[in-house]
CSV table of C-alpha atoms in Angstrom, one decimal:
chain,number,residue,atom,x,y,z
Y,1,MET,CA,0.0,0.0,0.0
Y,2,SER,CA,1.2,3.5,-0.7
Y,3,LEU,CA,-0.2,6.9,-0.3
Y,4,GLU,CA,-0.3,9.4,-3.2
Y,5,SER,CA,0.6,13.0,-2.7
Y,6,HIS,CA,-2.9,13.8,-1.5
Y,7,PRO,CA,-3.8,13.0,2.1
Y,8,GLY,CA,-6.7,10.7,2.5
Y,9,ARG,CA,-6.2,9.1,-0.9
Y,10,ARG,CA,-4.5,5.7,-1.0
Y,11,VAL,CA,-3.3,3.6,-3.9
Y,12,VAL,CA,-3.6,-0.1,-3.0
Y,13,THR,CA,-1.4,-2.4,-5.0
Y,14,ASP,CA,-0.6,-5.2,-2.5
Y,15,PRO,CA,-2.4,-8.4,-3.6
Y,16,LEU,CA,-3.3,-9.4,0.0
Y,17,ALA,CA,-4.7,-6.0,0.8
Y,18,LEU,CA,-6.7,-6.0,-2.4
Y,19,ARG,CA,-8.1,-9.4,-1.7
Y,20,ALA,CA,-8.9,-8.4,1.9
Y,21,LEU,CA,-11.3,-5.6,0.7
Y,22,ALA,CA,-12.7,-7.6,-2.3
Y,23,HIS,CA,-15.2,-9.2,0.0
Y,24,PRO,CA,-18.9,-8.2,-0.2
Y,25,LEU,CA,-19.4,-8.0,3.6
Y,26,ARG,CA,-16.2,-6.1,4.2
Y,27,LEU,CA,-17.1,-3.6,1.5
Y,28,LYS,CA,-20.5,-3.0,3.2
Y,29,ILE,CA,-18.8,-2.6,6.6
Y,30,TYR,CA,-16.2,-0.3,5.1
Y,31,GLY,CA,-18.9,1.7,3.5
Y,32,VAL,CA,-21.0,2.2,6.7
Y,33,VAL,CA,-18.0,3.1,8.8
Y,34,GLY,CA,-17.0,5.7,6.1
Y,35,ARG,CA,-20.5,7.2,6.0
Y,36,GLU,CA,-20.8,7.5,9.8
Y,37,GLY,CA,-17.2,8.6,10.4
Y,38,ARG,CA,-16.6,6.4,13.3
Y,39,MET,CA,-18.5,3.3,14.4
Y,40,THR,CA,-18.3,0.4,16.8
Y,41,ALA,CA,-18.6,-3.3,15.7
Y,42,ALA,CA,-22.0,-3.4,17.4
Y,43,GLU,CA,-23.2,-0.4,15.5
Y,44,ALA,CA,-22.0,-1.7,12.2
Y,45,ALA,CA,-23.6,-5.1,12.9
Y,46,ARG,CA,-26.9,-3.5,13.6
Y,47,GLN,CA,-26.9,-1.4,10.4
Y,48,ILE,CA,-25.9,-4.3,8.2
Y,49,GLY,CA,-27.9,-7.0,10.0
Y,50,ILE,CA,-25.1,-9.4,11.1
Y,51,SER,CA,-23.7,-10.5,14.4
Y,52,GLN,CA,-21.4,-8.3,16.4
Y,53,ALA,CA,-18.8,-11.0,16.4
Y,54,LEU,CA,-18.8,-11.2,12.6
Y,55,ALA,CA,-18.6,-7.4,12.2
Y,56,SER,CA,-15.7,-7.4,14.7
Y,57,HIS,CA,-13.9,-10.1,12.8
Y,58,HIS,CA,-14.2,-8.2,9.5
Y,59,LEU,CA,-13.2,-4.9,11.1
Y,60,ARG,CA,-10.0,-6.5,12.4
Y,61,GLN,CA,-9.3,-7.8,8.9
Y,62,LEU,CA,-9.9,-4.4,7.4
Y,63,ALA,CA,-7.6,-2.9,10.1
Y,64,LYS,CA,-4.9,-5.5,9.4
Y,65,TYR,CA,-4.6,-4.2,5.8
Y,66,GLY,CA,-4.9,-0.5,6.7
Y,67,TYR,CA,-8.5,0.2,5.6
Y,68,VAL,CA,-9.7,1.1,9.1
Y,69,GLU,CA,-8.1,2.0,12.4
Y,70,PRO,CA,-9.2,2.5,16.0
Y,71,SER,CA,-10.8,5.9,16.5
Y,72,PRO,CA,-9.5,8.1,19.3
Y,73,ALA,CA,-13.1,8.8,20.3
Y,74,GLY,CA,-13.4,5.6,22.3
Y,75,ASP,CA,-14.4,5.8,26.0
Y,76,GLY,CA,-12.4,2.7,27.1
Y,77,ARG,CA,-15.4,0.4,27.0
Y,78,GLU,CA,-16.4,0.9,23.4
Y,79,ARG,CA,-14.0,0.6,20.6
Y,80,PRO,CA,-15.0,2.7,17.6
Y,81,TRP,CA,-13.3,2.4,14.2
Y,82,GLN,CA,-12.8,4.9,11.5
Y,83,ILE,CA,-11.6,4.6,7.9
Y,84,THR,CA,-8.0,5.6,7.1
Y,85,SER,CA,-8.6,7.3,3.7
Y,86,THR,CA,-11.5,9.0,2.0
Y,87,ALA,CA,-10.5,7.8,-1.5
Y,88,ASN,CA,-9.0,4.7,-2.9
Y,89,ARG,CA,-7.4,3.7,-6.1
Y,90,PHE,CA,-6.9,0.0,-6.8
Y,91,ARG,CA,-4.1,-1.3,-9.0
Y,92,GLY,CA,-2.9,-4.8,-9.6
Y,93,ASP,CA,0.7,-5.9,-9.8
Y,94,ASP,CA,1.7,-8.6,-12.3
Y,95,SER,CA,-0.3,-11.4,-10.5
Y,96,PRO,CA,-3.6,-12.6,-11.9
Y,97,GLU,CA,-4.9,-12.7,-8.3
Y,98,ALA,CA,-4.3,-9.0,-7.8
Y,99,TRP,CA,-6.0,-8.1,-11.0
Y,100,GLU,CA,-9.0,-10.3,-10.2
Y,101,SER,CA,-9.4,-8.4,-7.0
Y,102,VAL,CA,-9.0,-5.0,-8.8
Y,103,GLU,CA,-11.6,-6.0,-11.4
Y,104,PHE,CA,-14.0,-7.1,-8.6
Y,105,LEU,CA,-13.5,-3.8,-6.8
Y,106,ASP,CA,-13.9,-1.7,-9.9
Y,107,ARG,CA,-17.2,-3.5,-10.8
Y,108,TYR,CA,-18.4,-3.2,-7.2
Y,109,MET,CA,-17.7,0.6,-7.1
Y,110,ALA,CA,-19.4,1.1,-10.5
Y,111,GLU,CA,-22.5,-0.9,-9.4
Y,112,GLN,CA,-22.7,1.0,-6.1
Y,113,ALA,CA,-22.7,4.3,-8.0
Y,114,VAL,CA,-25.5,3.1,-10.3
Y,115,GLU,CA,-27.6,1.9,-7.3
Y,116,GLN,CA,-27.0,5.3,-5.5
Y,117,LEU,CA,-28.0,7.1,-8.7
Y,118,ALA,CA,-31.2,5.0,-8.9
Y,119,ASP,CA,-32.0,5.7,-5.3
Y,120,TRP,CA,-31.5,9.4,-5.8
Y,121,GLN,CA,-33.9,9.4,-8.8
Y,122,LEU,CA,-36.6,7.9,-6.5
Y,123,ARG,CA,-36.0,10.6,-3.9
Y,124,ARG,CA,-35.5,13.6,-6.2
Y,125,GLU,CA,-39.0,15.0,-6.0
Y,126,ASP,CA,-38.7,15.4,-2.2
Y,127,GLN,CA,-35.4,17.1,-2.3
Y,128,ASP,CA,-34.2,20.7,-2.8
Y,129,PRO,CA,-34.7,21.3,-6.5
Y,130,ARG,CA,-31.2,22.7,-6.8
Y,131,TRP,CA,-29.8,19.2,-6.3
Y,132,SER,CA,-31.5,18.1,-9.5
Y,133,GLU,CA,-29.3,20.5,-11.4
Y,134,LEU,CA,-26.1,18.9,-10.0
Y,135,ALA,CA,-26.9,15.3,-9.3
Y,136,GLY,CA,-26.9,12.7,-12.0
Y,137,SER,CA,-24.4,11.6,-14.5
Y,138,ASP,CA,-22.0,13.6,-16.6
Y,139,GLN,CA,-20.4,12.0,-19.6
Y,140,SER,CA,-17.6,13.2,-21.8
Y,141,LEU,CA,-15.9,11.6,-24.8
Y,142,LEU,CA,-12.4,12.9,-25.5
Y,143,TYR,CA,-9.4,11.8,-27.5
Y,144,LEU,CA,-6.5,11.9,-25.0
Y,145,THR,CA,-3.0,10.6,-24.5
Y,146,ILE,CA,-2.1,8.5,-21.4
Y,147,GLU,CA,-0.3,11.6,-20.0
Y,148,GLU,CA,-3.4,13.8,-20.5
Y,149,VAL,CA,-5.6,11.3,-18.7
Y,150,ALA,CA,-3.1,11.2,-15.8
Y,151,GLU,CA,-3.1,15.0,-15.7
Y,152,LEU,CA,-6.9,15.2,-15.6
Y,153,LYS,CA,-7.3,12.6,-12.9
Y,154,GLU,CA,-4.6,14.3,-10.8
Y,155,ALA,CA,-6.5,17.6,-11.1
Y,156,VAL,CA,-9.8,16.0,-10.1
Y,157,ASN,CA,-8.1,14.2,-7.2
Y,158,ALA,CA,-6.6,17.4,-6.0
Y,159,LEU,CA,-10.0,19.0,-5.8
Y,160,PHE,CA,-11.4,16.1,-3.8
Y,161,ALA,CA,-8.4,16.0,-1.5
Y,162,GLU,CA,-8.9,19.7,-0.6
Y,163,ARG,CA,-12.5,19.1,0.4
Y,164,ALA,CA,-11.5,16.0,2.4
Y,165,ARG,CA,-8.9,18.0,4.3
Y,166,ARG,CA,-11.4,20.7,5.2
Y,167,ARG,CA,-14.2,18.3,6.2
Y,168,PRO,CA,-12.8,15.1,7.7
Y,169,LEU,CA,-15.2,12.2,8.0
Y,170,GLY,CA,-16.6,11.8,11.5
Y,171,ASP,CA,-16.1,15.5,12.4
Y,172,ALA,CA,-19.6,17.0,12.0
Y,173,THR,CA,-18.4,20.3,13.5
Y,174,LYS,CA,-16.4,21.0,10.2
Y,175,ARG,CA,-19.5,20.6,8.0
Y,176,PRO,CA,-22.1,23.2,7.1
Y,177,ALA,CA,-25.5,22.3,8.5
Y,178,ASP,CA,-26.9,21.6,5.0
Y,179,ALA,CA,-24.0,19.4,3.9
Y,180,VAL,CA,-25.0,15.9,2.9
Y,181,PRO,CA,-22.8,12.9,1.8
Y,182,VAL,CA,-22.2,12.9,-1.9
Y,183,ASN,CA,-20.6,10.0,-3.8
Y,184,PHE,CA,-18.4,10.8,-6.8
Y,185,THR,CA,-17.3,7.7,-8.8
Y,186,LEU,CA,-15.0,8.5,-11.6
Y,187,VAL,CA,-14.9,5.7,-14.2
Y,188,THR,CA,-12.2,6.0,-16.8
Y,189,ALA,CA,-12.4,3.5,-19.7
Y,190,PRO,CA,-10.4,3.6,-22.9
Y,191,LEU,CA,-12.8,2.6,-25.7
Y,192,ARG,CA,-12.2,0.0,-28.4
Y,193,PRO,CA,-11.3,1.7,-31.8
Y,194,THR,CA,-14.1,1.7,-34.4
Y,195,ALA,CA,-13.7,0.0,-37.7
Y,196,SER,CA,-12.4,3.3,-39.2
Y,197,GLY,CA,-9.8,3.6,-36.4
Y,198,GLY,CA,-11.7,6.4,-34.6
C-alpha cells in the first residue's frame, strides 16, 4: 500500500490488501464506517444485519490491511473504528490474483454508483430542486493521451483532497448544517477503436 501525494487518498497495490477488501461483507462494513465517520462493531452489525462477532472479525481484517483504524473517540469500554482514507485507487501488480481483486472492486464501485443514482432518482421529488441541477451523471468523450488522462485525474483528485482535508469524515463540526454525503465515482475506460480507427 502506498499513499499518493494527497492526504486521504490511497493507492492499494498489495495483492493481499486488495483481496482483503474484495469481499462483499467487508465492503459493506467499510462503507457504513466511512459514512458514519466512526462506528463500533456493534453499531456496524446492527446497520448491516449481522452478528457483532462477525462485524468485529471483518473490522479486524480491514484494520490488518490498513483500511480502518481504531478511532481516538473511544471511551475505554467501546472501541469505535474509522476509515483511514476517503478515496482509494486499486491497482494490480503482475499477478492474476491481484488483477482479479481489482476487477471485482472496480465493478463493485461502479455498481454501487448506479444503485446510488437510482436511489437518488426515486427521492429527487422530495429534495431541494437545486440538487437536480447537479446530481446525476455527466459524460464526456475525449481523445486523450495517457499523459493527458493522468493530468486530468490528478486535477480531479486534488479538488477532492482539498475538500476531504477541510471536512474530515466523522467530524460533523467542520461541515455546514446543510452538507450531505455525496458520492463521486470516476470511471475511466479507454474505448475500443471503431472500424475506421476512430
